[in-house]
């Protein structure tokens, strides 16, 4: 199944001839010394051989040099050979660093690990980043495919333009890919091998600043998918969801891809050689789409006690289920089953009452011929029934998994239940929660595969599968003629089937495909494969969590939606899991009252010292309670994985009597540690006592250790401050352990620090392994670089959540940092004040320095303004030169006045990378040309502006410390927030204030005979009356208010004007503005609005 935003894995490694022989040497390192030497010429041309590599490989397949230089191989000796363009400092530094010159095309280590993706590409989705990492693993391609590769996708950021970078690399820029922003298609000539290109690109990427990621565009021949010719197949969305009926495309079981896989005998995977027993109300084997698959010798009617499982009129359930699993496909009629080449047996059991003996007989009938038993039935889904198999059926199930299929075990698939509407839970069904069965939930065709409204949750669920509940039902076989569900013109088929009854045979069909791919799978192998291959449907569902083994699990879906293609591919080369081992705690007596109406409840813990790799966990639970539906029962594993075994529901029955709950949610975790069972009565009135419980854990012998890494000394630096990583493993330390790692980051392994070799070895008896990072001092100005150690997958361990750690390496080489600032944030278009951009360098200033910049904004140089200083190479790029010893350089902007009514325009300078400096903060400044034509109010920016009156007489500074310059006419000037400088000019001017706290302005030329200070009566308060000048009693000359009426205090010698909201009361006066000293200001100059 491929859900939206989840991409298909690349095809597996293909091999031709003899490739690598396992000699004990690691070839996972892209720079691993393969020990190659020339052997002369042959039919394949000049060849290379190796003591470490079996066979002979074409020279073009490897990038080798028997006399290696200490520098990068295949790089130009001068920039002219690359087209003459000057490379960025990141490229120059990367190209000049010595590295190991040999390169293996067999590397399983990604050239671009997802954690090393840089720039804006860091914001790509996890699935895209994962795909980039996969696509950069060279071993995913055959040698023939890779050697034909000419085109590479390259994510580019920084100052280097794609065209310049292409010239530097000797490539042709074919333009943007159009799918990932900033990603370009580069085509290289055949003068450089793909291995050379890969190494060059990796060198630049690892240095950082130019290439965010890269991967080869390897051409591969694809084949058309097999599509059966059954006329109703286009309606079978559960097999191939193209969006029929408004569904979500690809929300299906991903069956078509599985049908294209070939088994060991080169036959298409369709279930051939596998028989699915449909245990139900009968199977109409005369149906034309079922007859070719029918297995009479392994069918039986346990209701009628004969060998004919034909259903009664109206019992169409089993026939429809059988069609979902194995209706004959590609026969030009009707529908196709998931396993359209499998055999189908009919086991008629639920058409009438059946006892424990009959159920046991049915579920083991012909257990060597019947491989899979599909069960779309169980107790009534009311939520109040706790019904479990009888002892005979339980023993039969155990017998089936032990002796069926020649000892590999029968596969029992069971419907998880349809009682969600009644608050039922699959764990209340003793059939569906048996550890021997695969419990299946159902999800819809739409809404990204959200659960169907009836599908029960449960910690026992293993997977979910497509069924009805969305916009469409499931199209499958029906009783022939008018009997059955119908709904289609051809009444032998129906589009109205669904429930977990349909999801279950679908999973049975997928298992049949798996068993054809690998007939040696055991019943437990099948469960392991389904867990590992399931897709995360409904990805935004909040119940998704990651268990202690790193597996996503959900109470509604188990481990996710069944994916036939992934399951089949995994099955083909599956290695059987070890023998089952178990732990039991024995009965744990509690005998404690359960607090009523309390979410806290009571808890008990069992400590497990036996280290199992967990599969299924059972909890045997006893509680005396008068309304058992009040109880919430949860189990927490040592890793913190929570399994909700019982929830509040409508069940008025008494007691849990040795009820067995199961959970699959701790799958693959270690059993070591504390397992805690919590019981809470969350509803008032009815009360009870928790009597006892027992914990049973089933799995394989010993859980694999989990390996994590931490930076135990994360701060390193030149010249000799070293860093350190510590890897830690869980579980037994009795044996040594070899762990694969990769080194990435902006620092280069072997150049910025002494080479860290891979893999890392844990000594026997040690739970930790230390990796020291020894810094190499150089003379390059690099800034702080990162060295990232990542734990990779390997044999004998699993990778924990803390899979990578970073050490920062500080540089000790004095560099130059350049910053950018401007004198003002904005100036008036027709004003007399110019903008000045100030470039400042710090650090080394001995030499001259050329600093690059880019130019943007909505204003146009040469039209809206002229720039003086600096060199403008193009309309959008340029540079400025610092002379030796000079610390500042300037570009002055002179605006071009006009009378055009237009929006404010911006000028944006941004420092760009170059040679000999780093970009400091701030590195970008945007200023504004304020339009002063045809607007009622000329407003500044939120920064520090110079606003001059033109045809507009109303000026507003907004935030910032602004300069407002009025005209010779009458102006309205509003400084607003900030400490502003206001020159009103001639005319009758109004200087307005909204609040006394706006700032402390300077008014340079206030004329007491013409100008007015206008204050807001509402904003200032203090009893000011709007619409008139302030009263004489509200104005005083001096330094403080001396009466309760005083509001404005003017210190005439200094020119300071204060406001006091309560006169000589307790409030503190506020400095409003500073005017000309000894100004004859009076109350008549202040007007309240």
mmCIF file with all atom_site columns, C-alpha atoms in Angstrom, residues 988-994 1006-1008 1010-1016 1029-1030 1082-1089:
data_model
loop_
_atom_site.group_PDB
_atom_site.id
_atom_site.type_symbol
_atom_site.label_atom_id
_atom_site.label_alt_id
_atom_site.label_comp_id
_atom_site.label_asym_id
_atom_site.label_entity_id
_atom_site.label_seq_id
_atom_site.pdbx_PDB_ins_code
_atom_site.Cartn_x
_atom_site.Cartn_y
_atom_site.Cartn_z
_atom_site.occupancy
_atom_site.B_iso_or_equiv
_atom_site.pdbx_formal_charge
_atom_site.auth_seq_id
_atom_site.auth_comp_id
_atom_site.auth_asym_id
_atom_site.auth_atom_id
_atom_site.pdbx_PDB_model_num
ATOM 1  C CA . UNK A 1 988  ? 0.214  76.935 10.658 1.00 0.00 ? 988  UNK A CA 1
ATOM 2  C CA . UNK A 1 989  ? 1.285  73.469 11.737 1.00 0.00 ? 989  UNK A CA 1
ATOM 3  C CA . UNK A 1 990  ? -0.264 70.919 14.080 1.00 0.00 ? 990  UNK A CA 1
ATOM 4  C CA . UNK A 1 991  ? 1.941  68.459 15.956 1.00 0.00 ? 991  UNK A CA 1
ATOM 5  C CA . UNK A 1 992  ? -0.347 65.691 17.224 1.00 0.00 ? 992  UNK A CA 1
ATOM 6  C CA . UNK A 1 993  ? -0.039 63.211 20.104 1.00 0.00 ? 993  UNK A CA 1
ATOM 7  C CA . UNK A 1 994  ? -2.330 60.290 20.889 1.00 0.00 ? 994  UNK A CA 1
ATOM 8  C CA . UNK A 1 1006 ? 7.815  75.564 17.207 1.00 0.00 ? 1006 UNK A CA 1
ATOM 9  C CA . UNK A 1 1007 ? 6.181  78.958 16.460 1.00 0.00 ? 1007 UNK A CA 1
ATOM 10 C CA . UNK A 1 1008 ? 3.932  80.057 19.345 1.00 0.00 ? 1008 UNK A CA 1
ATOM 11 C CA . UNK A 1 1010 ? 1.224  79.792 14.344 1.00 0.00 ? 1010 UNK A CA 1
ATOM 12 C CA . UNK A 1 1011 ? 1.737  76.221 15.574 1.00 0.00 ? 1011 UNK A CA 1
ATOM 13 C CA . UNK A 1 1012 ? -0.373 74.016 17.840 1.00 0.00 ? 1012 UNK A CA 1
ATOM 14 C CA . UNK A 1 1013 ? 0.333  70.989 20.003 1.00 0.00 ? 1013 UNK A CA 1
ATOM 15 C CA . UNK A 1 1014 ? -2.748 68.758 19.634 1.00 0.00 ? 1014 UNK A CA 1
ATOM 16 C CA . UNK A 1 1015 ? -3.281 66.111 22.309 1.00 0.00 ? 1015 UNK A CA 1
ATOM 17 C CA . UNK A 1 1016 ? -5.951 63.431 22.519 1.00 0.00 ? 1016 UNK A CA 1
ATOM 18 C CA . UNK A 1 1029 ? -7.608 74.584 24.248 1.00 0.00 ? 1029 UNK A CA 1
ATOM 19 C CA . UNK A 1 1030 ? -6.578 73.586 27.711 1.00 0.00 ? 1030 UNK A CA 1
ATOM 20 C CA . UNK A 1 1082 ? 1.194  79.232 26.829 1.00 0.00 ? 1082 UNK A CA 1
ATOM 21 C CA . UNK A 1 1083 ? -1.961 77.204 27.369 1.00 0.00 ? 1083 UNK A CA 1
ATOM 22 C CA . UNK A 1 1084 ? -3.299 78.585 24.076 1.00 0.00 ? 1084 UNK A CA 1
ATOM 23 C CA . UNK A 1 1085 ? -0.700 76.564 22.168 1.00 0.00 ? 1085 UNK A CA 1
ATOM 24 C CA . UNK A 1 1086 ? -2.096 73.237 23.468 1.00 0.00 ? 1086 UNK A CA 1
ATOM 25 C CA . UNK A 1 1087 ? -5.384 71.977 22.055 1.00 0.00 ? 1087 UNK A CA 1
ATOM 26 C CA . UNK A 1 1088 ? -7.314 68.888 23.231 1.00 0.00 ? 1088 UNK A CA 1
ATOM 27 C CA . UNK A 1 1089 ? -8.948 66.890 20.435 1.00 0.00 ? 1089 UNK A CA 1
#
